[in-house]
Amino acid sequence: SEPVSGHPHHTDEDRCSLCARRGAGRSAYFYPVPLYGGYGARSRRRRRGRRAIGRLHRIMRDYPGGLPERDKHFFIDRYIQILQKQRCSQWEAFRDYGDEVWEKVKNLPRGYCHGDLYDGNILKTPDGRFYVLDFDTTCIGFPMYDPTLICNMTQYFEYNERNYERSKKVLSRFLPEYLKFNTLSQAEIDAYCD
């Protein structure tokens, strides 16, 4: 896919955005979506964050610009390649498991996907607001991938199996707020734990 370059842009409301430019002069404005407001109790901020991700998905669902479509290479194979490069002794088992997972998810609904929604791509500002950053993997993919990634407590490449149940609990708290702003099919939701 084409690289994205960007520069800050301020709207009339003085909200910072990123003007992303793709080849041939095409551009799109990506507004960092506040994840948590700087107001109220901690649980209220968390609810706002969950809603904000739902709003981001709803807004981007109707994005008129072209986004790259991602496939198995993006969602699975590139991670297997990393394991191979790191000389992980079990990379072939992970490859086989990745093939199984792909067979289960490949026909799920496609739509807007941030593609890299984890804590490291959430910025906390001095006034206590949080913003989603890093839209370079934004794509047409599996919308459920983003909630799955943000709710993953298993420590990613250092998989901690004990935290799998914790991840499911985080997702169960995340989804009701997210679903107030964006829809997911039952098949998408079930795919997380299948």
Short mmCIF file of C-alpha atoms in Angstrom, two decimals:
data_model
loop_
_atom_site.label_atom_id
_atom_site.label_comp_id
_atom_site.label_asym_id
_atom_site.label_seq_id
_atom_site.Cartn_x
_atom_site.Cartn_y
_atom_site.Cartn_z
CA SER A 1 0.00 0.00 0.00
CA GLU A 2 1.03 3.59 -0.47
CA PRO A 3 2.78 5.29 2.42
CA VAL A 4 0.85 7.96 4.27
CA SER A 5 2.43 11.25 5.22
CA GLY A 6 0.69 13.83 7.27
CA HIS A 7 0.74 17.23 8.82
CA PRO A 8 -1.28 18.70 11.69
CA HIS A 9 -4.41 20.63 10.81
CA HIS A 10 -6.64 22.64 13.14
CA THR A 11 -10.40 22.86 12.71
CA ASP A 12 -12.61 25.80 13.63
CA GLU A 13 -13.18 24.11 16.98
CA ASP A 14 -9.38 24.13 17.47
CA ARG A 15 -9.29 20.35 17.49
CA CYS A 16 -6.11 18.94 16.07
CA SER A 17 -6.36 16.44 13.24
CA LEU A 18 -3.98 14.86 10.79
CA CYS A 19 -4.19 15.58 7.09
CA ALA A 20 -2.97 12.34 5.58
CA ARG A 21 -1.78 12.46 2.00
CA ARG A 22 -1.64 9.46 -0.25
CA GLY A 23 -0.22 9.47 -3.77
CA ALA A 24 -1.71 11.53 -6.62
CA GLY A 25 -2.68 14.38 -4.29
CA ARG A 26 -5.45 12.46 -2.52
CA SER A 27 -5.91 13.42 1.10
CA ALA A 28 -8.07 12.58 4.07
CA TYR A 29 -8.45 14.16 7.47
CA PHE A 30 -8.21 11.80 10.41
CA TYR A 31 -9.43 13.31 13.65
CA PRO A 32 -7.88 11.83 16.75
CA VAL A 33 -10.90 10.63 18.70
CA PRO A 34 -10.88 11.38 22.43
CA LEU A 35 -10.81 8.03 24.21
CA TYR A 36 -11.58 9.29 27.67
CA GLY A 37 -12.74 12.75 28.60
CA GLY A 38 -10.82 14.53 31.31
CA TYR A 39 -13.94 14.66 33.46
CA GLY A 40 -15.56 12.64 36.20
CA ALA A 41 -14.65 9.37 37.81
CA ARG A 42 -12.26 6.84 36.38
CA SER A 43 -15.04 4.45 35.35
CA ARG A 44 -16.82 7.26 33.51
CA ARG A 45 -13.63 8.00 31.57
CA ARG A 46 -13.33 4.33 30.64
CA ARG A 47 -16.92 4.27 29.38
CA ARG A 48 -16.21 7.34 27.29
CA GLY A 49 -13.17 5.65 25.81
CA ARG A 50 -15.16 2.58 24.83
CA ARG A 51 -17.80 4.77 23.23
CA ALA A 52 -15.16 6.79 21.40
CA ILE A 53 -13.82 3.71 19.66
CA GLY A 54 -17.37 2.84 18.64
CA ARG A 55 -17.79 6.40 17.32
CA LEU A 56 -14.50 6.16 15.42
CA HIS A 57 -15.70 2.98 13.72
CA ARG A 58 -19.11 4.49 12.94
CA ILE A 59 -17.60 7.66 11.48
CA MET A 60 -15.02 5.83 9.41
CA ARG A 61 -17.59 3.31 8.16
CA ASP A 62 -18.80 6.06 5.81
CA TYR A 63 -15.35 7.39 4.91
CA PRO A 64 -15.47 8.19 1.18
CA GLY A 65 -11.74 7.86 0.50
CA GLY A 66 -10.06 4.66 -0.50
CA LEU A 67 -8.56 2.52 2.24
CA PRO A 68 -6.43 -0.55 1.57
CA GLU A 69 -8.08 -3.92 2.09
CA ARG A 70 -6.16 -6.17 4.46
CA ASP A 71 -6.04 -9.93 4.25
CA LYS A 72 -4.46 -12.91 5.98
CA HIS A 73 -0.96 -11.54 5.46
CA PHE A 74 -1.76 -8.43 7.53
CA PHE A 75 -3.75 -10.13 10.29
CA ILE A 76 -1.72 -13.35 10.71
CA ASP A 77 1.18 -14.07 8.38
CA ARG A 78 3.27 -11.00 9.19
CA TYR A 79 3.29 -12.05 12.86
CA ILE A 80 4.38 -15.55 11.90
CA GLN A 81 7.23 -13.97 9.90
CA ILE A 82 8.30 -12.06 13.01
CA LEU A 83 8.32 -15.30 15.03
CA GLN A 84 10.42 -16.94 12.31
CA LYS A 85 12.92 -14.06 12.31
CA GLN A 86 13.15 -14.28 16.10
CA ARG A 87 13.89 -17.99 15.70
CA CYS A 88 10.90 -18.97 17.81
CA SER A 89 11.05 -22.74 18.15
CA GLN A 90 7.27 -23.04 17.85
CA TRP A 91 6.70 -20.80 14.82
CA GLU A 92 5.32 -23.70 12.76
CA ALA A 93 2.72 -24.49 15.43
CA PHE A 94 1.72 -20.81 15.47
CA ARG A 95 1.53 -20.84 11.66
CA ASP A 96 -0.81 -23.85 11.78
CA TYR A 97 -2.92 -22.21 14.48
CA GLY A 98 -3.00 -19.01 12.41
CA ASP A 99 -4.32 -21.00 9.46
CA GLU A 100 -7.08 -22.41 11.70
CA VAL A 101 -7.98 -18.96 13.00
CA TRP A 102 -8.09 -17.55 9.48
CA GLU A 103 -10.53 -20.23 8.38
CA LYS A 104 -12.83 -19.20 11.25
CA VAL A 105 -12.69 -15.43 10.65
CA LYS A 106 -12.13 -14.97 6.91
CA ASN A 107 -15.86 -14.64 6.17
CA LEU A 108 -16.68 -12.23 8.99
CA PRO A 109 -18.07 -8.83 7.95
CA ARG A 110 -15.51 -6.36 6.62
CA GLY A 111 -15.40 -2.69 7.44
CA TYR A 112 -13.23 0.04 8.92
CA CYS A 113 -10.37 -1.19 11.09
CA HIS A 114 -7.71 0.99 12.76
CA GLY A 115 -5.41 -2.04 12.65
CA ASP A 116 -3.08 -1.09 15.52
CA LEU A 117 -5.33 -0.08 18.38
CA TYR A 118 -3.38 -0.77 21.56
CA ASP A 119 -2.33 1.33 24.55
CA GLY A 120 0.83 2.57 22.82
CA ASN A 121 -1.30 4.33 20.21
CA ILE A 122 -3.33 6.20 22.77
CA LEU A 123 -1.99 9.59 23.81
CA LYS A 124 -2.86 11.21 27.12
CA THR A 125 -2.72 14.99 27.00
CA PRO A 126 -1.82 17.23 29.97
CA ASP A 127 -5.51 18.14 30.38
CA GLY A 128 -6.39 14.47 30.92
CA ARG A 129 -7.85 13.65 27.51
CA PHE A 130 -6.85 10.59 25.54
CA TYR A 131 -6.56 10.42 21.74
CA VAL A 132 -6.27 7.59 19.22
CA LEU A 133 -3.11 7.94 17.10
CA ASP A 134 -1.20 6.12 14.37
CA PHE A 135 -3.55 5.62 11.46
CA ASP A 136 -0.96 4.14 9.10
CA THR A 137 -2.55 0.65 9.27
CA THR A 138 -6.11 1.95 8.86
CA CYS A 139 -7.87 -0.33 6.43
CA ILE A 140 -10.90 -2.25 5.32
CA GLY A 141 -10.57 -5.32 7.46
CA PHE A 142 -12.31 -6.85 10.44
CA PRO A 143 -13.87 -4.20 12.72
CA MET A 144 -13.75 -6.66 15.64
CA TYR A 145 -9.95 -6.72 15.39
CA ASP A 146 -9.71 -3.32 17.12
CA PRO A 147 -11.76 -4.20 20.24
CA THR A 148 -9.93 -7.52 20.36
CA LEU A 149 -6.54 -5.80 20.30
CA ILE A 150 -7.37 -3.07 22.83
CA CYS A 151 -8.87 -5.64 25.24
CA ASN A 152 -5.99 -8.13 24.92
CA MET A 153 -4.30 -8.57 28.29
CA THR A 154 -2.19 -11.60 27.28
CA GLN A 155 0.98 -9.57 26.63
CA TYR A 156 0.97 -10.17 22.88
CA PHE A 157 4.28 -11.81 21.81
CA GLU A 158 4.95 -13.06 25.35
CA TYR A 159 1.56 -14.77 25.57
CA ASN A 160 0.36 -15.06 29.17
CA GLU A 161 -2.40 -17.67 29.16
CA ARG A 162 -3.63 -16.70 32.65
CA ASN A 163 -4.63 -13.30 31.26
CA TYR A 164 -6.87 -14.80 28.56
CA GLU A 165 -9.80 -14.92 31.00
CA ARG A 166 -8.96 -11.37 32.07
CA SER A 167 -9.08 -10.32 28.39
CA LYS A 168 -12.56 -11.82 28.05
CA LYS A 169 -13.73 -9.83 31.09
CA VAL A 170 -12.27 -6.61 29.70
CA LEU A 171 -14.02 -7.26 26.38
CA SER A 172 -17.33 -7.93 28.19
CA ARG A 173 -17.06 -4.47 29.80
CA PHE A 174 -15.90 -2.85 26.56
CA LEU A 175 -18.61 -4.09 24.20
CA PRO A 176 -21.78 -2.61 25.79
CA GLU A 177 -20.38 0.93 25.51
CA TYR A 178 -18.87 0.36 22.05
CA LEU A 179 -22.15 -1.08 20.76
CA LYS A 180 -23.99 2.13 21.65
CA PHE A 181 -22.25 3.70 18.65
CA ASN A 182 -21.35 0.90 16.27
CA THR A 183 -22.77 -2.52 15.51
CA LEU A 184 -21.07 -5.89 15.49
CA SER A 185 -22.72 -9.15 14.51
CA GLN A 186 -22.98 -11.96 17.03
CA ALA A 187 -20.59 -13.94 14.80
CA GLU A 188 -18.00 -11.15 15.15
CA ILE A 189 -18.37 -11.05 18.93
CA ASP A 190 -18.25 -14.84 19.23
CA ALA A 191 -15.11 -14.98 17.08
CA TYR A 192 -13.09 -13.48 19.95
CA CYS A 193 -13.54 -16.50 22.18
CA ASP A 194 -13.97 -19.21 19.55
#
